[in-house]
Coordinates of C-alpha atoms and ligand atoms in Angstrom, one line a residue:
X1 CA -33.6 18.2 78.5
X2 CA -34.6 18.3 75.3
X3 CA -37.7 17.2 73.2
X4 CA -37.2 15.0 70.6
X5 CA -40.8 16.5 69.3
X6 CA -39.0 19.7 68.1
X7 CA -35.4 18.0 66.6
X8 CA -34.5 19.6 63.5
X9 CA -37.6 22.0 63.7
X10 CA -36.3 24.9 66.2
X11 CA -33.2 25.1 68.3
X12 CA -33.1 25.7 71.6
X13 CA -29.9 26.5 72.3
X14 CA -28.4 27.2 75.4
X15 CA -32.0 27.5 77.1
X16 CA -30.0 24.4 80.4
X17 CA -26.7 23.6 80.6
X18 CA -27.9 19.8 80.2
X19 CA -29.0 20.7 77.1
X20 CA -27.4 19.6 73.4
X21 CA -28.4 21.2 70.3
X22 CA -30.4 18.8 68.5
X23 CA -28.4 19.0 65.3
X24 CA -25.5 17.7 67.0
X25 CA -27.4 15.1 68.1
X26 CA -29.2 14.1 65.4
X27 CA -25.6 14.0 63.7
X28 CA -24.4 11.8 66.2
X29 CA -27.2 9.3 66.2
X30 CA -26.5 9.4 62.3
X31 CA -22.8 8.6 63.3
X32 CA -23.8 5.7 65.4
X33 CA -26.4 4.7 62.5
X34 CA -24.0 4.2 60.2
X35 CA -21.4 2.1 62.0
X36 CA -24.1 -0.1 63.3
X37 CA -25.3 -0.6 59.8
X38 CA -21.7 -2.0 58.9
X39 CA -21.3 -4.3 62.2
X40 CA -24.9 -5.9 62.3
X41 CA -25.6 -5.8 58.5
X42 CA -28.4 -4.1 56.8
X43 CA -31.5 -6.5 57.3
X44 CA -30.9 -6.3 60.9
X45 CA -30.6 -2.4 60.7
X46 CA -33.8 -2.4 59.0
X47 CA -35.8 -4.4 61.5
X48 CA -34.1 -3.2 64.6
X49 CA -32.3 0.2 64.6
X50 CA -34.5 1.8 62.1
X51 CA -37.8 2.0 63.8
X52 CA -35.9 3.6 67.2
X53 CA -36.7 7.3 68.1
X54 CA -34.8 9.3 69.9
X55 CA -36.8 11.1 72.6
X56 CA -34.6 13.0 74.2
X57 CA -30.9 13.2 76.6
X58 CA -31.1 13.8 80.0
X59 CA -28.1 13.8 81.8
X60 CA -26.1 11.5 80.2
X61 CA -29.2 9.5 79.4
X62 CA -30.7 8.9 76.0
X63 CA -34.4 8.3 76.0
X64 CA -35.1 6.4 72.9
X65 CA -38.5 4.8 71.6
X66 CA -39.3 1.5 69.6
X67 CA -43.0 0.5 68.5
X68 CA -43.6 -2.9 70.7
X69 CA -42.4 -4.3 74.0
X70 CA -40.9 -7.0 71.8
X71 CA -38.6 -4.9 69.8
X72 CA -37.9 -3.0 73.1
X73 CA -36.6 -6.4 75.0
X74 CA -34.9 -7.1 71.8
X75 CA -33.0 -3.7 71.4
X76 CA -32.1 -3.9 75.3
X77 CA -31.0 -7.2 74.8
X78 CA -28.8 -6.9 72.2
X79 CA -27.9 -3.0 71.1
X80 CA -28.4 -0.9 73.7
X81 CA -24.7 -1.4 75.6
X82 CA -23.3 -1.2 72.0
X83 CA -25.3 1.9 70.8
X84 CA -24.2 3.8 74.3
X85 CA -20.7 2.6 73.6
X86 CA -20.5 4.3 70.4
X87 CA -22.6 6.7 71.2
X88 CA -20.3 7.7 73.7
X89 CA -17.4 7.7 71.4
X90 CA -19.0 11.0 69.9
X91 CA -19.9 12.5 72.7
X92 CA -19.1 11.7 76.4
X93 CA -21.7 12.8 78.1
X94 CA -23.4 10.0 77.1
X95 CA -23.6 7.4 79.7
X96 CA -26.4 5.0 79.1
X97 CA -30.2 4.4 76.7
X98 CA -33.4 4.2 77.7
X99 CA -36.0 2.2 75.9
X100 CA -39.2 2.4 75.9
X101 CA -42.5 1.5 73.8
X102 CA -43.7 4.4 72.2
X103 CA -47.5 4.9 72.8
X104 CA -50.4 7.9 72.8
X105 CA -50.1 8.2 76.1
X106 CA -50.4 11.8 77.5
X107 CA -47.3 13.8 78.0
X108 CA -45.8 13.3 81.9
X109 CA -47.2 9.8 82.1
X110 CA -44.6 7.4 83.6
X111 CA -42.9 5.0 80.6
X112 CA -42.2 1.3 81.1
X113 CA -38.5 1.6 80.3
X114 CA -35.7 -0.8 80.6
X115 CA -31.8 0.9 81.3
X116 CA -29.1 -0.8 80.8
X117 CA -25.8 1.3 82.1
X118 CA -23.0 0.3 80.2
X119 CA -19.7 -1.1 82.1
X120 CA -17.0 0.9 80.2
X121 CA -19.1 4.5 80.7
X122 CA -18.9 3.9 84.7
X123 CA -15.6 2.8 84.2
X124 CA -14.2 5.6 81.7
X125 CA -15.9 8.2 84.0
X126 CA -14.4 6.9 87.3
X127 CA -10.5 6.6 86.4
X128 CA -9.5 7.8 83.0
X129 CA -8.4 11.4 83.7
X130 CA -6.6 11.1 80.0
X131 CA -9.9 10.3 78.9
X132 CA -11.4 13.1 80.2
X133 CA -8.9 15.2 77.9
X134 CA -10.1 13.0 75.0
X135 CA -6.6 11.8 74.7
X136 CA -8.1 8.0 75.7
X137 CA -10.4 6.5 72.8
X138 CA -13.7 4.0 75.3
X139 CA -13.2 0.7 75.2
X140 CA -15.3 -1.6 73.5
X141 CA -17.6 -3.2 76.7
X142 CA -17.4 -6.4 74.1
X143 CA -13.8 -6.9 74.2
X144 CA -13.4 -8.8 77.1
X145 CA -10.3 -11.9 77.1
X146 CA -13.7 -14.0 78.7
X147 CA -15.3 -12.9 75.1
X148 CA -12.3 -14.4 73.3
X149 CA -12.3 -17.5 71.9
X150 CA -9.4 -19.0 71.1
X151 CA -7.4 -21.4 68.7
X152 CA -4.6 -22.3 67.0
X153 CA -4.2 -19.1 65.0
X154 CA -4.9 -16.6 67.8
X155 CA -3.4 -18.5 70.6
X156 CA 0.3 -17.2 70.9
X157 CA -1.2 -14.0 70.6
X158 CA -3.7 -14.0 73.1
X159 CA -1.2 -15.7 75.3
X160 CA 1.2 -12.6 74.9
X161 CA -1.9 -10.4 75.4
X162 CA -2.8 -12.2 78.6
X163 CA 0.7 -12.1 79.8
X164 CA 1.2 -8.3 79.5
X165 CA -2.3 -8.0 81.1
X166 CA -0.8 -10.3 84.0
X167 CA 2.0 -9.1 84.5
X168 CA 3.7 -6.5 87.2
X169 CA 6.8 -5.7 85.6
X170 CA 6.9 -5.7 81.9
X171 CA 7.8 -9.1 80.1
X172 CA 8.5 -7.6 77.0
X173 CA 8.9 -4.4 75.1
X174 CA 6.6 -3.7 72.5
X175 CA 4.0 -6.3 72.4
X176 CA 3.5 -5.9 68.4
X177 CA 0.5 -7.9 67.4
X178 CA -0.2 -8.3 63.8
X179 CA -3.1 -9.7 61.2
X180 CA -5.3 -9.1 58.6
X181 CA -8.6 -7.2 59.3
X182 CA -11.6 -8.7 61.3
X183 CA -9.3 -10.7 63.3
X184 CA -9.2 -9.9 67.2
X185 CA -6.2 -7.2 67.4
X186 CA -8.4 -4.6 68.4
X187 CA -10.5 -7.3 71.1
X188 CA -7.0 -7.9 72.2
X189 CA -5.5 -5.0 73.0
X190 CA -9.2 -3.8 74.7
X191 CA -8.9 -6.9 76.5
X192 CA -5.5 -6.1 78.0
X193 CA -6.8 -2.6 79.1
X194 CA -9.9 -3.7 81.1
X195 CA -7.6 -6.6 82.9
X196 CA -5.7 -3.6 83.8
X197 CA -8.4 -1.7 84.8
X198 CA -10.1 -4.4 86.8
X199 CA -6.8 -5.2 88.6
X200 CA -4.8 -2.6 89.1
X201 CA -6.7 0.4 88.8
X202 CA -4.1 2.7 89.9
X203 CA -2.0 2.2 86.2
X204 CA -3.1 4.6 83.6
X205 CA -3.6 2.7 80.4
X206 CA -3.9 5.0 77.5
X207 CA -5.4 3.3 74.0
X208 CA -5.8 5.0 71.0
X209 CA -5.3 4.3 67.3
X210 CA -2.5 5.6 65.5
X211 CA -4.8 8.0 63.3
X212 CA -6.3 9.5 66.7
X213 CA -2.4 10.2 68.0
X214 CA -1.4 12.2 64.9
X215 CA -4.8 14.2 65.1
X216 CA -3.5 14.9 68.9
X217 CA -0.2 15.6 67.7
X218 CA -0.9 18.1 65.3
X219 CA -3.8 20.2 67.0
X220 CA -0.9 20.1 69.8
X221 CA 1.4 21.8 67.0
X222 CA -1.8 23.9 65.9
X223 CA -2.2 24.8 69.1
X224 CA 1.3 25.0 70.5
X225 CA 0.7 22.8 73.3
X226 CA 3.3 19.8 72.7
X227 CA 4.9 20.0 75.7
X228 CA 1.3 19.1 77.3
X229 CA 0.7 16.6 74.5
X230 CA 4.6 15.2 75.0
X231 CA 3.9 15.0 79.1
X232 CA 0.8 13.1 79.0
X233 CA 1.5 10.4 76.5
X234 CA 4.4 10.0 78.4
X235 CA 3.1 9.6 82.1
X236 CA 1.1 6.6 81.3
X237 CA 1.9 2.8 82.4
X238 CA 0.7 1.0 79.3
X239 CA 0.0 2.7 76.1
X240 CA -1.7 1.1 73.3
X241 CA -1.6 2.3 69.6
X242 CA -3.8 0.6 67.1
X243 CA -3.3 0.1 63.7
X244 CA 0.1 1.7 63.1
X245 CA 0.1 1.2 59.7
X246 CA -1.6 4.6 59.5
X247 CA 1.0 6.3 60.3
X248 CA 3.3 5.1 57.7
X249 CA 4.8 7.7 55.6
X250 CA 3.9 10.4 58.1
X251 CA 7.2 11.7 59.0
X252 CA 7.0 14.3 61.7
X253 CA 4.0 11.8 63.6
X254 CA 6.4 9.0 62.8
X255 CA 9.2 10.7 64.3
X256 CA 6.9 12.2 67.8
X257 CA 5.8 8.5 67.8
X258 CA 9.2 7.7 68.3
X259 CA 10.4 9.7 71.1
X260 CA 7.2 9.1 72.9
X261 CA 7.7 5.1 72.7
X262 CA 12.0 5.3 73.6
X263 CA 10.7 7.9 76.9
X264 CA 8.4 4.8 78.0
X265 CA 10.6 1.8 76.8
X266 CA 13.2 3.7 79.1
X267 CA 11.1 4.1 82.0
X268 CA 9.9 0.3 81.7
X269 CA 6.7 1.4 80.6
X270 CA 4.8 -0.9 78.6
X271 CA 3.7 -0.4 75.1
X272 CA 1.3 -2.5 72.5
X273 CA 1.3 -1.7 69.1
X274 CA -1.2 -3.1 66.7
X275 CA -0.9 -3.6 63.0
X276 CA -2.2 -5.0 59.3
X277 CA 1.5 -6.3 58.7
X278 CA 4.8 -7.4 60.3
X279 CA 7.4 -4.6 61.5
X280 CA 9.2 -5.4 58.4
X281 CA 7.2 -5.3 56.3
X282 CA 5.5 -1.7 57.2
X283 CA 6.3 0.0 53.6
X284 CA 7.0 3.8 54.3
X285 CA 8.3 3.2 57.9
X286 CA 11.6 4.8 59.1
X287 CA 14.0 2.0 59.7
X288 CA 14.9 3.0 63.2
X289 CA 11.4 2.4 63.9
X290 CA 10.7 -1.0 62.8
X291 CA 13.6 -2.0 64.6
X292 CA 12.4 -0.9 67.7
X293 CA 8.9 -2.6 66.7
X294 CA 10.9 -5.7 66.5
X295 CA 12.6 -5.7 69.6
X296 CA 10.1 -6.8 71.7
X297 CA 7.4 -9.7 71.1
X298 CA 5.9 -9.8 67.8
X299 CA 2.7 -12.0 68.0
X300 CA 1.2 -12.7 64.2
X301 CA -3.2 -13.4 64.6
X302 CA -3.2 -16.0 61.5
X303 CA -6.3 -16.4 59.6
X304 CA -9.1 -18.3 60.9
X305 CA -9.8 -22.2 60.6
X306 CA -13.1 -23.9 60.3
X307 CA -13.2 -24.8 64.2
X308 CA -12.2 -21.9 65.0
X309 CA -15.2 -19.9 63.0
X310 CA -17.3 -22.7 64.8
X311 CA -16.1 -21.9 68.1
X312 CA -16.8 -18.2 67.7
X313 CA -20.2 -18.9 66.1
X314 CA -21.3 -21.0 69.3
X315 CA -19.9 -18.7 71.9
X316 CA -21.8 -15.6 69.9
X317 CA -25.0 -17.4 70.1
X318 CA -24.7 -18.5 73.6
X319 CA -24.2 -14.9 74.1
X320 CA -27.5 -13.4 72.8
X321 CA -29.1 -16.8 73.8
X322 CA -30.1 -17.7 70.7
X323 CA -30.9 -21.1 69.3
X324 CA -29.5 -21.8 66.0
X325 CA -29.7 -25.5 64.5
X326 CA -25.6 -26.9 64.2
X327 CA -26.3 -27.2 60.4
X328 CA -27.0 -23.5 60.4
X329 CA -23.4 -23.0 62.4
X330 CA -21.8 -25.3 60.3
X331 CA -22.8 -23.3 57.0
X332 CA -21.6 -20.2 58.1
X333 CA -18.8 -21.2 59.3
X334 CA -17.7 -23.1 56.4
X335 CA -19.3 -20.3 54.0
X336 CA -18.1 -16.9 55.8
X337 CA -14.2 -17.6 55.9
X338 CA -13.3 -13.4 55.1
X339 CA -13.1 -12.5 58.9
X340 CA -14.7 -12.6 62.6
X341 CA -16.2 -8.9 62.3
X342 CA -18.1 -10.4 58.7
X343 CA -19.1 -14.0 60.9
X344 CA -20.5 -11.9 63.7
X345 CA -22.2 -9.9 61.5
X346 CA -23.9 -12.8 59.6
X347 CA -24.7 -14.9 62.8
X348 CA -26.5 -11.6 64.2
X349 CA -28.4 -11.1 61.0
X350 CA -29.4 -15.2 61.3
X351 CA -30.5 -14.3 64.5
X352 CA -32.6 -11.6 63.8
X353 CA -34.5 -13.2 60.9
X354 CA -34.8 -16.1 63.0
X355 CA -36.5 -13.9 66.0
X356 CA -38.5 -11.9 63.2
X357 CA -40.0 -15.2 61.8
X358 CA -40.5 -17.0 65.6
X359 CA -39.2 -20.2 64.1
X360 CA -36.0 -22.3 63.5
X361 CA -34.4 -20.9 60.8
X362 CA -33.3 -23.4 58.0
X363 CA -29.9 -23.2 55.6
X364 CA -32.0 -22.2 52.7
X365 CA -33.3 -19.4 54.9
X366 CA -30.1 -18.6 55.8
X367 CA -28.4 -18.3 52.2
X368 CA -31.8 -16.0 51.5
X369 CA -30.9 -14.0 54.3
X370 CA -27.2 -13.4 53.8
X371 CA -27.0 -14.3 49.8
X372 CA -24.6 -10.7 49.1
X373 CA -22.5 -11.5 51.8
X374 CA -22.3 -14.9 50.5
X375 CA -21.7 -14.5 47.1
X376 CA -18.5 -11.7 48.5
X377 CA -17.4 -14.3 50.9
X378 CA -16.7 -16.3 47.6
X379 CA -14.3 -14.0 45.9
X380 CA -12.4 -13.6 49.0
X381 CA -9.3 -14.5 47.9
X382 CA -7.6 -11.0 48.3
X383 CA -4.5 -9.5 46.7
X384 CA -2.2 -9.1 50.2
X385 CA -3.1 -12.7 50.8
X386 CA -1.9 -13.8 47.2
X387 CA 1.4 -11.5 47.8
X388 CA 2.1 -13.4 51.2
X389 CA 1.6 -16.5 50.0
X390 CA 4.0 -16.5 47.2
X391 CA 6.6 -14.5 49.0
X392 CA 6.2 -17.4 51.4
X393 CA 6.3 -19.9 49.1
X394 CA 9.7 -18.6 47.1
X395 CA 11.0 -17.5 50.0
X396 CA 11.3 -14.1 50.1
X397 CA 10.4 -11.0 51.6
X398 CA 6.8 -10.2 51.6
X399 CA 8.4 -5.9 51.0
X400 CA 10.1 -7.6 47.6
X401 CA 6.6 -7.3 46.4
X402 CA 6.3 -4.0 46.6
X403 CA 10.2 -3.1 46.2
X404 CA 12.1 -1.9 42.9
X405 CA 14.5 -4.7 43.2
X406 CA 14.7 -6.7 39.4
X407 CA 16.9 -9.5 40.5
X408 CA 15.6 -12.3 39.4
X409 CA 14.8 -14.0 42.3
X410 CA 12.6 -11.9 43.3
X411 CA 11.4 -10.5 39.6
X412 CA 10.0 -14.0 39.1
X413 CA 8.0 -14.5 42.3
X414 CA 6.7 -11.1 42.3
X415 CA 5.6 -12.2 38.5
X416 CA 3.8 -15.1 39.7
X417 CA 1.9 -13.5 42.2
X418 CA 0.5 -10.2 39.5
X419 CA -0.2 -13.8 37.7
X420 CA -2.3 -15.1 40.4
X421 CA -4.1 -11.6 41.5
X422 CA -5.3 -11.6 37.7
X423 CA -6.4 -15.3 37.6
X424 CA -7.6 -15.1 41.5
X425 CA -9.5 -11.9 42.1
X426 CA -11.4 -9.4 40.0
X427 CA -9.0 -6.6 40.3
X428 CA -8.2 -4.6 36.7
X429 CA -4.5 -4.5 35.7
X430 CA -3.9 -0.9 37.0
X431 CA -5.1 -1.7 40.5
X432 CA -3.0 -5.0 40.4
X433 CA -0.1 -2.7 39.7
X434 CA -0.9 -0.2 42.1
X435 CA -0.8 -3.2 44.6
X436 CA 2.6 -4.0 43.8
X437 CA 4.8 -0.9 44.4
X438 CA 2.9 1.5 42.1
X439 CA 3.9 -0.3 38.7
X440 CA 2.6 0.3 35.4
X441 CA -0.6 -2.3 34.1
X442 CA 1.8 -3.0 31.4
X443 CA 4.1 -4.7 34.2
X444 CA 1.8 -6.4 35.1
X445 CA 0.1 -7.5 31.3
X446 CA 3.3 -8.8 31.0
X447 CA 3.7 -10.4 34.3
X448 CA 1.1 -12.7 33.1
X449 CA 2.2 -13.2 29.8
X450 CA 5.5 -14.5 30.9
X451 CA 3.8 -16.7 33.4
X452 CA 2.3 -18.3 31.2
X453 CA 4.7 -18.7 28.7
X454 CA 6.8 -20.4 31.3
X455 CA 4.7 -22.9 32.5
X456 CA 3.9 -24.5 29.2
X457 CA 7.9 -25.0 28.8
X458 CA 8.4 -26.2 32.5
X459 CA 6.0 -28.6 34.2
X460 CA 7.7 -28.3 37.3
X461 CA 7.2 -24.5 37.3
X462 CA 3.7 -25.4 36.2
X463 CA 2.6 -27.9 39.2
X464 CA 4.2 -25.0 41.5
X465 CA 1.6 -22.3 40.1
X466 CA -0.9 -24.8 40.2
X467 CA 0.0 -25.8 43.8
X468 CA 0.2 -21.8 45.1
X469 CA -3.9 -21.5 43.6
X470 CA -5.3 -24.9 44.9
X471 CA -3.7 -23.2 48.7
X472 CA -5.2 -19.8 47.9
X473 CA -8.6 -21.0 47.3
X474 CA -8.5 -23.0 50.3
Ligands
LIG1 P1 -9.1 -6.2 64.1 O1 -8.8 -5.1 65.1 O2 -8.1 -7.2 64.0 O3 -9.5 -5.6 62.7 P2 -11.3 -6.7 65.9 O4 -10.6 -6.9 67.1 O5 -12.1 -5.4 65.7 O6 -10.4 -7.0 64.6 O7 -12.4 -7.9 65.7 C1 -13.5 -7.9 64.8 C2 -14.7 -8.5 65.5 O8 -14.5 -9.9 65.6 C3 -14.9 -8.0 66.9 O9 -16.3 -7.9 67.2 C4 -14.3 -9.1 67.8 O10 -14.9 -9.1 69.0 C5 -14.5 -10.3 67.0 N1 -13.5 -11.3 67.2 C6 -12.3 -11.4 66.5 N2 -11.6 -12.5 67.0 C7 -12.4 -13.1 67.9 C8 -12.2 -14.2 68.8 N3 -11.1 -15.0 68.7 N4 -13.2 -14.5 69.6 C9 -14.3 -13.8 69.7 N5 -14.5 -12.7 68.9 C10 -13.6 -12.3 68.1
LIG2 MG1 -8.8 -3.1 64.8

């Protein structure tokens, strides 16, 4: 065990095999600090996360302290499962957190103390033998299909995610969901792994993002261990990569990736890739590749819709059984259009005013609360979403954005979109150009001067433009 009382004083290294050194740890709770600071926002940080003091570990069990019993029924209520969760991501020993109220009661005294054990830590240490090799990232206890809420933009893909889940032989091969940021691929594809895990326990399901496999893969090189690294990615029943766009440009991981995912496709394994954008439109993937990405289901998560905001909104709240008035909900929904993770985040920071100030929180309270995600929720319009758009609306491929190509037909769209990133978002010229392929800000300076030109000589061309920024704003 170790005494919080002496953390980053002396080091007792060594002294019990239980033990940690306390730099580690105070590293890791700094780890944990900081993504919890960028999922529940920084007033909420402030009021709960901030005042909690680690005491100590004890097998697997962190003892942490908060001032009052309030904030402790609050931080049990709502962070403890999460802060295990990622606690446990840094180190997994971890298993659950122990809060209790800190008071100047002598040392030895029994604490009033709440634990919560967290479902994926019994779970990862009962069956996940490739987790125990740290091959396995833990699952999110949050990413549940029951914790999904779904509507028309999700709904083909979590009905592809549900069928692979359901399934005993394989349906299809890849399942290759795709969508912007924020939007439910990674709840998804953790959703899938704890069906699995619930229902047939005896198939190994291996998850990991694509940056995690090319870390594997080259301390396997380092280490000269890739026949170990090449058996064990290719002994599992389902393997999940997340956000393959990482690996893009990459060759040699590229290339492992690719004997690893035609060993499983050819022992009906399944496999479920994640990523930002269509198979086709991965820039700096090997051809052969993306064709096998496109052989099996590709499932696109759109952008959300006003109910579909709502819907979250309400099934969050229920969730942490809080009472927010439907005005409130209506707001944020209508205001907070960016993504889910930026909606959650909000609602929770709602919450926690609203808890803070024991009363109904109003929309003017609201706006206080959450004005600089507000006010970057109204530039959202971003530069990818400009690109597809256009591409969508000429016609073409949303790769002739970024391509060398100058035929006209796709010269001109590309022109109206560098048009549109200038008149849309707040991006300089260079960073416009990097956007598109790498090209010089004098493409793009005269990108818009063409534009321009051409839509004083051609009204047609001119209600078209006109047309592509009334949909972008939404
Ligand atoms: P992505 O991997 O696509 O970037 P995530 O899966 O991490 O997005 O989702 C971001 C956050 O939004 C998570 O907390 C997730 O639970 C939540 N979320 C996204 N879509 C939904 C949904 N349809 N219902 C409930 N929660 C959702
Ligand atoms: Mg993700």
């Amino acid at each position: 065990m170790i005494d919080a009382t002496s953390m980053g004083t002396t080091s007792h290294k060594g002294e019990d095999s239980n033990e940690m050194d306390q730099d580690v740890i105070a590293a890791q709770w700094n780890t944990v600090n900081d993504q919890l600071r960028g999922e529940i926002g920084e007033a909420a940080f402030q009021s709960w996360i901030k005042p909690i003091k680690i005491r100590s570990i004890e097998n697997g069990v962190v003892h942490v302290t908060v001032p009052t019993r309030f904030m402790r029924d609050w931080v049990v209520a709502h962070y403890a499962e999460r802060i295990a969760t990622l606690w446990q991501s840094e180190s997994l020993e971890i298993a659950s957190l122990e809060v209790s109220v800190r008071s100047d009661r002598a040392p030895g005294q029994p604490r009033e103390g709440i634990r919560r054990q967290t479902q994926p830590v019994n779970e990862a240490s009962r069956n996940m033998s490739a987790e125990r090799q740290g091959m396995s990232a833990a699952l999110d206890s949050r990413f549940v299909f029951d914790n999904f809420v779904v509507g028309k933009p999700n709904e083909f893909a979590y009905a592809a995610a549900r069928r692979i889940a359901e399934a005993e032989s394989v349906p299809f091969n890849p399942l290759f969901l795709y969508g912007g940021v924020g939007l439910g691929k990674t709840h998804l594809m953790h959703g899938i792994a704890w069906h699995i895990r619930q229902t047939t326990p005896e198939r190994t399901v291996l998850y990991l993002s694509a940056e995690k496999f090319m870390h594997r893969f080259v301390q396997a090189i380092r280490e000269s261990t890739t026949m170990d690294f090449k058996d064990q990615f290719r002994s599992v029943d389902v393997l999940m990569i997340d956000d393959v766009q990482f690996i893009a440009g990459k060759e040699s991981t590229q290339e492992e990736f690719f004997h690893t995912f035609n060993a499983l496709v050819d022992q009906g394994r399944q496999i479920v890739i994640s990523a930002d954008k269509s198979p086709s439109d991965l820039v700096g993937m090997e051809e052969r590749l993306i064709s096998r990405l496109n052989c099996g289901l590709v499932a696109d998560i759109h952008a959300t819709t006003y109910e579909l905001r709502l819907g979250i909104l309400q099934s969050k709240a229920a969730q942490m059984r809080a009472e927010i008035p439907s005005k409130v909900m209506e707001f944020l929904a209508h205001k907070i259009t960016s993504n889910v993770r930026e909606l959650e985040g909000g609602l929770n920071r709602v919450v926690a005013h609203a808890q803070l100030i024991g009363r109904e929180i109003s929309i003017e309270a609201t706006q206080d609360v959450l004005h600089d995600l507000l006010r970057a929720n109204d530039r959202r319009v971003t530069i990818e979403e400009i690109q597809k758009q256009v591409a969508n609306h000429f016609n073409i491929r949303l790769s002739d954005m970024h391509s060398a190509r100058r035929a006209r037909s796709v010269a001109r769209p590309r022109q109206v979109a560098m048009y549109l990133a200038k008149q849309l978002t707040a991006r300089s010229l260079p960073e416009i150009g990097r956007k598109f392929g790498g090209r010089d800000h004098t493409t793009v300076m005269h990108a818009v001067k063409k534009v321009d030109e051409l839509k004083g000589l051609d009204t047609g061309f001119a209600e078209d433009i006109e047309l592509l920024r009334r949909m972008l704003e939404g």
